GROMACS .gro file of C-alpha atoms in nm:
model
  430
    1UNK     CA    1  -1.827   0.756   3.745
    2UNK     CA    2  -1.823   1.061   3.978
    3UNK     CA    3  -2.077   1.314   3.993
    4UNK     CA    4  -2.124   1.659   3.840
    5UNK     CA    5  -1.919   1.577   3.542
    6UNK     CA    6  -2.097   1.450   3.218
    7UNK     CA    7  -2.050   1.107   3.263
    8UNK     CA    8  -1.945   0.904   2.907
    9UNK     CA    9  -1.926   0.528   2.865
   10UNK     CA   10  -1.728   0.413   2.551
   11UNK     CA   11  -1.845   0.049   2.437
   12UNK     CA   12  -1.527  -0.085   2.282
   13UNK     CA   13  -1.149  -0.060   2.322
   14UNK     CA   14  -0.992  -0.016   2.009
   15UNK     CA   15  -0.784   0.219   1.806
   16UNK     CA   16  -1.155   0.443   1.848
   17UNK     CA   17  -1.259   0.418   2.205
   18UNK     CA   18  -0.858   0.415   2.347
   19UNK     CA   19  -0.793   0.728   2.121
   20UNK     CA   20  -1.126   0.927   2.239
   21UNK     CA   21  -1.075   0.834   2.599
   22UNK     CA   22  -0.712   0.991   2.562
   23UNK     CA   23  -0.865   1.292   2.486
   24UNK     CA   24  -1.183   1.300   2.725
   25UNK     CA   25  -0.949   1.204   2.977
   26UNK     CA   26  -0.795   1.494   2.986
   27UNK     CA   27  -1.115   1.696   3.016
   28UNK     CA   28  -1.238   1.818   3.403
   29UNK     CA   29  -1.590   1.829   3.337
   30UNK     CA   30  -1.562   1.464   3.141
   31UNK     CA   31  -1.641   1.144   3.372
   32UNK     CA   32  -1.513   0.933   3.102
   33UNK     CA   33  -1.465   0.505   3.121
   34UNK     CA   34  -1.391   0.243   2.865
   35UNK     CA   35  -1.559  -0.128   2.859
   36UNK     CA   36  -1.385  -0.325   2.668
   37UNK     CA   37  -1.530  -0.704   2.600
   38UNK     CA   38  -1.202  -0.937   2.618
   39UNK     CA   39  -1.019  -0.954   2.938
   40UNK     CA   40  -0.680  -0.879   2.790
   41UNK     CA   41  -0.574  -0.770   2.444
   42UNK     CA   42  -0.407  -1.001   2.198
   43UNK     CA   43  -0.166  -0.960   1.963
   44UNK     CA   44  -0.428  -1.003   1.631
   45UNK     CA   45  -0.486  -0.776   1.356
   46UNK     CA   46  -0.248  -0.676   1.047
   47UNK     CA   47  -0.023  -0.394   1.044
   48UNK     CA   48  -0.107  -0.003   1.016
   49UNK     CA   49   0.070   0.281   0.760
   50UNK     CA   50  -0.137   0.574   0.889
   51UNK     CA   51  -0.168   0.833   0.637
   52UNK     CA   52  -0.174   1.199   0.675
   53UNK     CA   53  -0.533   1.265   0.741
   54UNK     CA   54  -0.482   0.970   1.096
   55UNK     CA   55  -0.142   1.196   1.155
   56UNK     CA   56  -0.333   1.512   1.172
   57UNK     CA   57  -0.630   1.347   1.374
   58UNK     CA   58  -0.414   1.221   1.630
   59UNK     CA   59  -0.261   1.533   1.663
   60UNK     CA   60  -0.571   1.718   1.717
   61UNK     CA   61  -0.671   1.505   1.999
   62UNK     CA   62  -0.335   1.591   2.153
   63UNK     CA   63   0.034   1.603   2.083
   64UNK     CA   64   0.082   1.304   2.302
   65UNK     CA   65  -0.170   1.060   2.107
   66UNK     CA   66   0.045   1.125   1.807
   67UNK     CA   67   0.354   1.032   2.008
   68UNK     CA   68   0.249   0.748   2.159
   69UNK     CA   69   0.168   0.626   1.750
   70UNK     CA   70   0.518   0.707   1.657
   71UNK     CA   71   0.688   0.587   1.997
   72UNK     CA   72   0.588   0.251   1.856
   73UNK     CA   73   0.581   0.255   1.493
   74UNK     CA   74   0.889   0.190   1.231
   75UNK     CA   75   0.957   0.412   1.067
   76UNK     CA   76   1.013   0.386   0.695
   77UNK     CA   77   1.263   0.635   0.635
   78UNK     CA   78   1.479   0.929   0.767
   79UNK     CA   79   1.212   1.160   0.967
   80UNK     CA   80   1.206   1.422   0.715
   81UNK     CA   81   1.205   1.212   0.352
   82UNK     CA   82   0.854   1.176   0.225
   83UNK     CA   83   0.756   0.791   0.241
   84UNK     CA   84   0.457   0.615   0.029
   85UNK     CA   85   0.291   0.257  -0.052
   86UNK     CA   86   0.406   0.212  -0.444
   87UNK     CA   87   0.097   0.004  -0.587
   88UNK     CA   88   0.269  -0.192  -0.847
   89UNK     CA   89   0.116  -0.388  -1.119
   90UNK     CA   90   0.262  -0.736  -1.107
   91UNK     CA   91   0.027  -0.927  -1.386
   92UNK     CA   92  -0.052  -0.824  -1.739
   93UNK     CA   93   0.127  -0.666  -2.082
   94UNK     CA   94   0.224  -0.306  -1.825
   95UNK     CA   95   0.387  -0.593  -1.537
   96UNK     CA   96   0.632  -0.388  -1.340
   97UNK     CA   97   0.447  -0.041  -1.400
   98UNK     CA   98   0.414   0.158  -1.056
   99UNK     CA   99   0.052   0.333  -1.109
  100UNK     CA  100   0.006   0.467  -0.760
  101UNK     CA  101   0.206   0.618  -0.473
  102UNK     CA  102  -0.047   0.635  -0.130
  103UNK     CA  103  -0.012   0.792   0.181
  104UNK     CA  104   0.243   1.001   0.126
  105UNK     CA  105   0.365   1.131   0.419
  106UNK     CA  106   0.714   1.284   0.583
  107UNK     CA  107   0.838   1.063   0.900
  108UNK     CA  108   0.596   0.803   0.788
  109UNK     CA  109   0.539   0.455   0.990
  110UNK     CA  110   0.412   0.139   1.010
  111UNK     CA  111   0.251  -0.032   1.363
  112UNK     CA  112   0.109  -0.375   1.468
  113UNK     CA  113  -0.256  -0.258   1.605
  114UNK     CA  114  -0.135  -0.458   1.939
  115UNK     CA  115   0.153  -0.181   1.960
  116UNK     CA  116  -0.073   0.117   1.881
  117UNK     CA  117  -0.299   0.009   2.118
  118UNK     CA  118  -0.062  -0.065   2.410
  119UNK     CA  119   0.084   0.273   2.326
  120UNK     CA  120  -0.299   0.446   2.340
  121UNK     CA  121  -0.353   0.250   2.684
  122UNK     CA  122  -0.036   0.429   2.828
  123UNK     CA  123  -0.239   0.749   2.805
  124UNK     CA  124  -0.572   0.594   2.997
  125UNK     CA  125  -0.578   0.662   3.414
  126UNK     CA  126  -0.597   0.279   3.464
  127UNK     CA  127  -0.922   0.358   3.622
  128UNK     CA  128  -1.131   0.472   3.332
  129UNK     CA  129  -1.097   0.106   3.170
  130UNK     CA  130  -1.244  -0.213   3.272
  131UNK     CA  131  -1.189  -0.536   3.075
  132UNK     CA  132  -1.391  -0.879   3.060
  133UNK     CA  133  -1.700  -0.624   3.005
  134UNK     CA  134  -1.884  -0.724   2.682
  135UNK     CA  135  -2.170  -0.466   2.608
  136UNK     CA  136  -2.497  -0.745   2.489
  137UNK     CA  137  -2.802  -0.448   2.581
  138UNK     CA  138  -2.897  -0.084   2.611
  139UNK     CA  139  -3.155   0.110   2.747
  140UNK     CA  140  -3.229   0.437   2.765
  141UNK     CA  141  -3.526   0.575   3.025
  142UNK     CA  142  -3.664   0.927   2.955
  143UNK     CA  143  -3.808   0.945   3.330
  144UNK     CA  144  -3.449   0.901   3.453
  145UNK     CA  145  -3.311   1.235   3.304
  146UNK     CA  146  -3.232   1.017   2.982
  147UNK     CA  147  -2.996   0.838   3.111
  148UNK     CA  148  -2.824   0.527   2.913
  149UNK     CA  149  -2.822   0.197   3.085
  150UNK     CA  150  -2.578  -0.086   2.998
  151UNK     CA  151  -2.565  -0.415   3.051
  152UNK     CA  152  -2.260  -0.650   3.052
  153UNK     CA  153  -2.224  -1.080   2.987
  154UNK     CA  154  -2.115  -1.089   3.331
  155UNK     CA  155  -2.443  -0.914   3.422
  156UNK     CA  156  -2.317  -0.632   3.590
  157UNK     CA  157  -2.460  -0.307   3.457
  158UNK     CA  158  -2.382   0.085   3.468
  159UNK     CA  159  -2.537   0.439   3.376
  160UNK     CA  160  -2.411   0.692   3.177
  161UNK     CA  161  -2.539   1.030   3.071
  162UNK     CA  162  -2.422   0.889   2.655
  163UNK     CA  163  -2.309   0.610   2.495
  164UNK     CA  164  -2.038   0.573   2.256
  165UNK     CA  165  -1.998   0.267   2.079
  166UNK     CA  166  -1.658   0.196   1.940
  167UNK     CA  167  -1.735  -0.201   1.930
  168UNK     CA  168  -1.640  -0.331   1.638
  169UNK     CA  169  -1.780  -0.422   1.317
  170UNK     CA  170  -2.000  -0.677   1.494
  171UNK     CA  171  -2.119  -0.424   1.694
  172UNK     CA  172  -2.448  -0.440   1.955
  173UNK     CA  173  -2.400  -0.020   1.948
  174UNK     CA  174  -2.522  -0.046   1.564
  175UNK     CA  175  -2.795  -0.334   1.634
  176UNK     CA  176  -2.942  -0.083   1.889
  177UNK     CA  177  -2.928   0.247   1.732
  178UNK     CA  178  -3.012   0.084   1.409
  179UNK     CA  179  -3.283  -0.232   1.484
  180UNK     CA  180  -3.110  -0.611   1.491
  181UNK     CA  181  -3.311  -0.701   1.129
  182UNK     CA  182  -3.221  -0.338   0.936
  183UNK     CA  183  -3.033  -0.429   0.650
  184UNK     CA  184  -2.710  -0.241   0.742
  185UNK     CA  185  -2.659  -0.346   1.104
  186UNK     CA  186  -2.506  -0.738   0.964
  187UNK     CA  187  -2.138  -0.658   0.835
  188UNK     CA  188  -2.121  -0.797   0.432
  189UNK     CA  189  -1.865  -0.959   0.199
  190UNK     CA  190  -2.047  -0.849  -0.120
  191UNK     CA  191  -1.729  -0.958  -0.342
  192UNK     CA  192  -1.643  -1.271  -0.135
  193UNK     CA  193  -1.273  -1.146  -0.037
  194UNK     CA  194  -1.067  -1.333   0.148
  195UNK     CA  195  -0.720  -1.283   0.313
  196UNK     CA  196  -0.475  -1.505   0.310
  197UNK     CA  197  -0.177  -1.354   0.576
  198UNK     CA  198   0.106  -1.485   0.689
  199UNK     CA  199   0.325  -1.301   0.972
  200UNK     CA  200   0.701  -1.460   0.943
  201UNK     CA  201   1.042  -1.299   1.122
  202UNK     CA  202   1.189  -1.018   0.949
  203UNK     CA  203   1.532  -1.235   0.908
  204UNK     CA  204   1.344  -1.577   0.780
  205UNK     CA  205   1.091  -1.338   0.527
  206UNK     CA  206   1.454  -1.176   0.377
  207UNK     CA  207   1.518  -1.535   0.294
  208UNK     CA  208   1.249  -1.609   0.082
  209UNK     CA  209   1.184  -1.275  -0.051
  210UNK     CA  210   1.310  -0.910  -0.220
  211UNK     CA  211   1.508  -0.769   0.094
  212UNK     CA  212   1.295  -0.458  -0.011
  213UNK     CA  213   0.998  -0.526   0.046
  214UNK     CA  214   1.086  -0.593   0.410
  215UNK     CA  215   1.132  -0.220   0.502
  216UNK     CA  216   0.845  -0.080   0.290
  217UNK     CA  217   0.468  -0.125   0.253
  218UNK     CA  218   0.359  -0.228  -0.141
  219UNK     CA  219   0.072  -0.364  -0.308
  220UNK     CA  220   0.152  -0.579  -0.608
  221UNK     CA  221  -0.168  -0.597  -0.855
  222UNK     CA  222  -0.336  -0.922  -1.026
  223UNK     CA  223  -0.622  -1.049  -1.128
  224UNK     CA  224  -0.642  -1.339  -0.897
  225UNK     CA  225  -0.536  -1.137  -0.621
  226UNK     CA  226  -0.325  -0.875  -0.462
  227UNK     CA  227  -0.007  -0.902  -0.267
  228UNK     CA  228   0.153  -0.699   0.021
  229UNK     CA  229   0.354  -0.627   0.282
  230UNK     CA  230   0.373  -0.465   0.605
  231UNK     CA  231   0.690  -0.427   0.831
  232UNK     CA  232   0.574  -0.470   1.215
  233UNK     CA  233   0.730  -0.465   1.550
  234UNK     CA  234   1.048  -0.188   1.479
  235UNK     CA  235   1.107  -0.456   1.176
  236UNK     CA  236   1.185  -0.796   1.369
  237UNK     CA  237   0.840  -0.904   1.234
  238UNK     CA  238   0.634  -0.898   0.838
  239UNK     CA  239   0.298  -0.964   0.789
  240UNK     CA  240   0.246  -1.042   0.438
  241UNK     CA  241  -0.078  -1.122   0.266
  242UNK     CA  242  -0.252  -1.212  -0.040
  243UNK     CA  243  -0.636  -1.087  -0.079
  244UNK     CA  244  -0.833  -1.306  -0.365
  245UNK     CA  245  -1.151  -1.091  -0.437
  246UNK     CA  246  -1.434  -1.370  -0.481
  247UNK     CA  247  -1.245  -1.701  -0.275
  248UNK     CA  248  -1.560  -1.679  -0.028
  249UNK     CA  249  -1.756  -1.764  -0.284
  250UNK     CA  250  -1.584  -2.095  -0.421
  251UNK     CA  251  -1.635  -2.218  -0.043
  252UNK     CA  252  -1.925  -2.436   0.073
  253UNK     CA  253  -2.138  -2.309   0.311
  254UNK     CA  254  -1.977  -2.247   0.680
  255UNK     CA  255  -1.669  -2.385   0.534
  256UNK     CA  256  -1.327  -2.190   0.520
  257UNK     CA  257  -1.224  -2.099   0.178
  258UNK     CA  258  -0.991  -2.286  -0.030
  259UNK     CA  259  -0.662  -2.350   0.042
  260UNK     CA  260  -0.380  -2.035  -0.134
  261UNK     CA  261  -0.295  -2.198  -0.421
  262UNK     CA  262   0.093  -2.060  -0.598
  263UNK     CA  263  -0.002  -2.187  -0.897
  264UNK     CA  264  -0.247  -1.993  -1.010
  265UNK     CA  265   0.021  -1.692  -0.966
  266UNK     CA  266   0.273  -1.813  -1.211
  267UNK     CA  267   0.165  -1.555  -1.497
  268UNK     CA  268   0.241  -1.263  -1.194
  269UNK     CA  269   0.606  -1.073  -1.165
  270UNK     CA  270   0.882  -1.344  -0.969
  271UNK     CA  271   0.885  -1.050  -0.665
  272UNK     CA  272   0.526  -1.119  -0.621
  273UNK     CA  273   0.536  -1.520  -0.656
  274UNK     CA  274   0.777  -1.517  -0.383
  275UNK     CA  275   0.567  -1.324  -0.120
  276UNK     CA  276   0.262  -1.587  -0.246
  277UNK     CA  277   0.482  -1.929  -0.171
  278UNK     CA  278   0.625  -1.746   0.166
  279UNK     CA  279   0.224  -1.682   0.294
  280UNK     CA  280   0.108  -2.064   0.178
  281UNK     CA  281   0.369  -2.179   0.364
  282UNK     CA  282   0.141  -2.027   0.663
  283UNK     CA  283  -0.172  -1.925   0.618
  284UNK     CA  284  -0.277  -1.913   0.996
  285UNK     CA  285  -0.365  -1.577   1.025
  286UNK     CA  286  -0.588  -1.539   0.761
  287UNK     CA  287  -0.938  -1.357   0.830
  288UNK     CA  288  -1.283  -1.278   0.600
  289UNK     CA  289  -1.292  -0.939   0.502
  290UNK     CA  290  -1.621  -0.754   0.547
  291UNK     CA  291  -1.734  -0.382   0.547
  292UNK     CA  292  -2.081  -0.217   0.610
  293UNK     CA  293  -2.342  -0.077   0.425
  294UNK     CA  294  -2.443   0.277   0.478
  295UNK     CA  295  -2.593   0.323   0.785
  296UNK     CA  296  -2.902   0.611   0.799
  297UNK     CA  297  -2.731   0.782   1.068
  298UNK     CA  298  -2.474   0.736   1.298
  299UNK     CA  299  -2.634   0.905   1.616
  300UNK     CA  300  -3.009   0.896   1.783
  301UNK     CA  301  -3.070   1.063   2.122
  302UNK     CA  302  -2.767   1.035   2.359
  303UNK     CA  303  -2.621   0.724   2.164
  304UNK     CA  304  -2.351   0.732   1.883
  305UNK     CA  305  -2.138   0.478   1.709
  306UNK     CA  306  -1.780   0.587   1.554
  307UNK     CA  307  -1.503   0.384   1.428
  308UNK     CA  308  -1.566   0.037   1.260
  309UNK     CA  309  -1.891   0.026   1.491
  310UNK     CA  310  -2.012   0.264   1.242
  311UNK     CA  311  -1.853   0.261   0.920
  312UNK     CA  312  -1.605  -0.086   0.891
  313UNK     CA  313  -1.454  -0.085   0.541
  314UNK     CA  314  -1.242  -0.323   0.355
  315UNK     CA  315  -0.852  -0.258   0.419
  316UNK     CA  316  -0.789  -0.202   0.102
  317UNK     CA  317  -0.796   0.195   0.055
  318UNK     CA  318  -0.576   0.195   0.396
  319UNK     CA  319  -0.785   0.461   0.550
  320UNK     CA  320  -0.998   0.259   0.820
  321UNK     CA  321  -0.841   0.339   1.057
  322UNK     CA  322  -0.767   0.714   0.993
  323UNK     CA  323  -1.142   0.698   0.964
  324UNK     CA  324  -1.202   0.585   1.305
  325UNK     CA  325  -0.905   0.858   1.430
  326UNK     CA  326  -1.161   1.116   1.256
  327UNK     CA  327  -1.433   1.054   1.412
  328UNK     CA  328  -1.259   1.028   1.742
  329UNK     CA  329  -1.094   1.372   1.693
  330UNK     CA  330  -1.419   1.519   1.639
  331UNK     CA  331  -1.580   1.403   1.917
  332UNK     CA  332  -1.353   1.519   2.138
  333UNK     CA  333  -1.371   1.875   1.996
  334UNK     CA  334  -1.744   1.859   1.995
  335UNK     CA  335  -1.776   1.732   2.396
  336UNK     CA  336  -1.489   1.970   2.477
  337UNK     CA  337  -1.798   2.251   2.449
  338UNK     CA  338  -2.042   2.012   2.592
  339UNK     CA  339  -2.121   2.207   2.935
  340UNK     CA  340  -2.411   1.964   3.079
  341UNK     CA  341  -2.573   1.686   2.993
  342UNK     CA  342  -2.879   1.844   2.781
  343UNK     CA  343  -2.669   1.898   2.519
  344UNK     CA  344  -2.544   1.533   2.402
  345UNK     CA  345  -2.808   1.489   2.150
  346UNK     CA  346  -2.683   1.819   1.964
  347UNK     CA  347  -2.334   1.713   1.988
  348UNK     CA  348  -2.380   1.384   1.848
  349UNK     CA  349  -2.585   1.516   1.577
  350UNK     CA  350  -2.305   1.748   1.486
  351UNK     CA  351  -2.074   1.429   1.525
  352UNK     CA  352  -2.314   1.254   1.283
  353UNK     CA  353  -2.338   1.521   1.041
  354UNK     CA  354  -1.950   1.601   0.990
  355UNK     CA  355  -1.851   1.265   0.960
  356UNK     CA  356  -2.087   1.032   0.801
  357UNK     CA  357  -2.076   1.154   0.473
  358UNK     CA  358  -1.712   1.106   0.473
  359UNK     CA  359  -1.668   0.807   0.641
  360UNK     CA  360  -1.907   0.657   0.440
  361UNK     CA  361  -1.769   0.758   0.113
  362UNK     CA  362  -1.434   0.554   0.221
  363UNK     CA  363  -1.631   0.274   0.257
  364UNK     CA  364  -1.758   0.263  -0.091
  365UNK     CA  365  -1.340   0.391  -0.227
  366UNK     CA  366  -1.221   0.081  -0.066
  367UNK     CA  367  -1.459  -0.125  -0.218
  368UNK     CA  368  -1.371   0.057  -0.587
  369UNK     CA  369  -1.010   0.027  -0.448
  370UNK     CA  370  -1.042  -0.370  -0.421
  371UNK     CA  371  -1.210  -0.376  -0.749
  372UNK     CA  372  -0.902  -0.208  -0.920
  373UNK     CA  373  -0.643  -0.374  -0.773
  374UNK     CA  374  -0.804  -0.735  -0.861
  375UNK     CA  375  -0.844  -0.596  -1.253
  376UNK     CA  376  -1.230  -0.641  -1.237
  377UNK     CA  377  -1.317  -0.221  -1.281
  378UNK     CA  378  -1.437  -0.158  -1.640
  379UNK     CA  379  -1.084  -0.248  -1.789
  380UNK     CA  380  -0.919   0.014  -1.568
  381UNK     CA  381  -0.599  -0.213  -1.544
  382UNK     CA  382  -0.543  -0.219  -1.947
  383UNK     CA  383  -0.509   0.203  -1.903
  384UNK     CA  384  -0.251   0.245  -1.667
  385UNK     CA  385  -0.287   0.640  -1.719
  386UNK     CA  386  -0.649   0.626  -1.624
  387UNK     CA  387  -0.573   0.423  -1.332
  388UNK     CA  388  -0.307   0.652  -1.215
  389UNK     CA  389  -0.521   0.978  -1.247
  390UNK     CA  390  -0.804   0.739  -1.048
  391UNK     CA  391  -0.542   0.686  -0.751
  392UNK     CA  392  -0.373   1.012  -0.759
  393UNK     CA  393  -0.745   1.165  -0.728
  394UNK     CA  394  -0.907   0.916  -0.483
  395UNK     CA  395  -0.533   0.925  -0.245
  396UNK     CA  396  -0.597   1.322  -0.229
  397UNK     CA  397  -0.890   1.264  -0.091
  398UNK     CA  398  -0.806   1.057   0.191
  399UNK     CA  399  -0.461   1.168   0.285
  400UNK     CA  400  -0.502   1.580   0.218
  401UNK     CA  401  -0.830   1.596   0.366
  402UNK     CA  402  -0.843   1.921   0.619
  403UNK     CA  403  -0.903   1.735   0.913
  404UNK     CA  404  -0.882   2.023   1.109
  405UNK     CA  405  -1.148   2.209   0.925
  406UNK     CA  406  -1.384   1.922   0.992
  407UNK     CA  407  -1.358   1.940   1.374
  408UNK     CA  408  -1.423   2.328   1.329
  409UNK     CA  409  -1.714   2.257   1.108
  410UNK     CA  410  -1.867   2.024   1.382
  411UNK     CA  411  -1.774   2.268   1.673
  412UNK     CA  412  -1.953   2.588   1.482
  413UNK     CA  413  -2.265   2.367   1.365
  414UNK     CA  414  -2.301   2.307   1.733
  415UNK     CA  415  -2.298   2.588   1.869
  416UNK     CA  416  -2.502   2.773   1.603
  417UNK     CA  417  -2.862   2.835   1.615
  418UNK     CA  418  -3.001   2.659   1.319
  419UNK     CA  419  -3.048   2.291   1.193
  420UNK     CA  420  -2.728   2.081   1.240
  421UNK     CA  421  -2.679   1.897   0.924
  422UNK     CA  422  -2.778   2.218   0.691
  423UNK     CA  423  -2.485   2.433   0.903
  424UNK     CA  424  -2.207   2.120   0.879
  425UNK     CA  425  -2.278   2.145   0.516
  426UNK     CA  426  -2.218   2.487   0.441
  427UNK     CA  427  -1.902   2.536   0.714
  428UNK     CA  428  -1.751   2.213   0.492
  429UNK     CA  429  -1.856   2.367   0.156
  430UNK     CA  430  -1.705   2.700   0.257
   0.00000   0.00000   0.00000
């Protein structure tokens, strides 16, 4: 890291840390460099449909972050048509009823993370990255001008004037700022989902199932679980998945849960039945689904956590990783008026302020959301107009969120005089 610059380590690689470092990179006074744990990146995780509120994040980090998302994304339909995921019910006396159109957005696209990410790298002087470095302890020393000290498995270490962790849901960021034994550092599975994915060719998933639902992104509803699909790779590739709210908890301990059973679907619409016999067929990349619990603060001294470091929710209200695009955006308008290193610990504050509350409050909508869609929220499902309203309300605030006015809200609350959390919340209020 060179000197006379405020010198930033990101912990962490992912949609978070690659999109931050795009815009810190661009920064003269910023010394910025990424540590990411695996030596190379692999092509793991399930698609993305970004909604508005990731759009306008990306955007505000720079034009060219946004581009690089829709340089490799599909898109779902002419640039200018509005584009949404239809959340369908596909079990029950209303089968058939759409109840919820999310994420609507013009231009609108879907992404592999492994494409997203290779697209954020592009953006990253090859020099501010090192792989094979996997973050396991951090120090900071007031007699050394508060400097943070980092430690890596291959027991090389470095010092930076902050720390910010974007490292994952199992992240050593959170144990540290947090304590190893608090009870929201461990990531939880309170309803015992599991997902069941499969990822098949575009041509060989037309062959089993509705052509349609190859070129769009829905979410079929049903008590035993919910069904969807995401187009990948410019549509050569669709990962399809069921998620059974509750499977974790039919398995015996440090066993994998039961095997996806079609039969227990045969009461659900024939569309949906089809997408369940195509993932059985393949259930290899299926993953445990786990969130956190509300962290008291995201920020202490010259150390901060953002993305799923910080706030990892279930996939189900499609916002986790506009989440982690938020936070990202406002850090990099906060340290864009960060003149020396003495004033980290205000910045991050103002980070913590502006975003946890909102962050947070996705965590607990895509719990509610996972709830709904697997019929177990105080009869919801047998009111279809009450679960509309619940959607229409709850997609509102995800997708038409002023991003913009957030960043501005952190920026002002920093620079003012008084206490930062009191002058966050009156900015956002007003």
């Amino acid at each position: 890291m060179a000197e006379n610059r405020i010198r930033v380590a990101i912990a962490g690689g992912g949609i978070a840390g690659l999109a931050l470092a795009a815009g810190l990179a661009k920064k003269p006074h910023i010394d910025v460099h990424i540590y990411e744990s695996v030596p190379a990146y692999k092509d793991v995780g399930a698609g993305l449909a970004l909604h508005l509120n990731a759009i306008k994040a990306m955007t505000l980090i720079g034009p060219e972050v946004r581009q690089a998302y829709f340089d490799k994304a599909l898109s779902m339909g002419d640039e200018n048509q509005e584009m949404v995921t239809e959340v369908i019910l596909a079990q029950g006396p209303h089968q058939g009823l759409l109840v919820a159109e999310l994420g609507r957005a013009k231009g609108r696209k879907t992404v592999s993370r492994a494409d997203l990410l290779d697209g954020f790298l592009k953006l990253i002087p090859r020099e501010c990255i090192s792989f094979g470095k996997k973050l396991v302890s951090i120090s900071e020393d007031p007699s050394a001008e508060h400097e943070v000290s980092l430690t890596f498995q291959d027991g090389t270490k470095t010092v930076a004037d902050c720390l910010l962790g974007a490292d994952g849901i199992h992240s050593v960021t959170r144990s540290y700022l947090l304590g190893a034994d608090h009870p929201a550092t461990a990531p939880k599975n309170h309803d015992g989902w599991q997902i069941y994915r499969t990822m098949v060719s575009t041509e060989e998933a037309r062959q089993q199932i509705n052509p349609k639902w190859t070129t769009s992104v829905p979410i079929l509803l049903g008590p035993r679980g919910h069904i969807n699909c995401i187009p990948l790779n410019k549509n050569t590739r669709l990962s399809a998945g069921v998620a059974v709210r509750g499977a974790m908890f039919l398995a015996r301990d440090g066993e994998a849960a039961r095997p996806l059973d079609p039969a227990l679907y045969a009461d659900y619409s024939e569309e949906a039945q089809q997408i369940v016999r195509m993932v059985a067929r393949d259930t290899s990349a299926s993953w445990t689904a786990a969130d956190h619990d509300h962290a008291p603060y995201f920020a202490r001294g010259r150390v901060a956590m953002l993305g799923d470091a910080a706030h990892a929710s279930l996939p189900f209200a499609g916002n986790g990783a506009a989440q982690a695009l938020e936070d990202a955006a406002v850090l990099d308008g906060l340290l864009a008026h960060v003149e020396r290193p003495t004033q980290l610990g205000r910045a991050l504050r103002a980070f913590d302020a502006a975003r946890r509350p909102r962050s947070q409050a996705v965590v607990d909508l895509a719990r509610r959301f996972g709830r709904v869609y697997a019929y177990a929220e105080d009869g919801m499902h047998e009111d279809p107009a009450r679960m509309k309203a619940f959607f229409a309300e709850m997609a509102s605030f995800t997708n038409e969120f002023d991003v913009r006015g957030q960043n501005e809200a952190a920026v002002k609350a920093f620079l003012g005089p008084g206490e930062i959390g009191a002058e966050v919340d009156v900015v956002l209020r007003n």
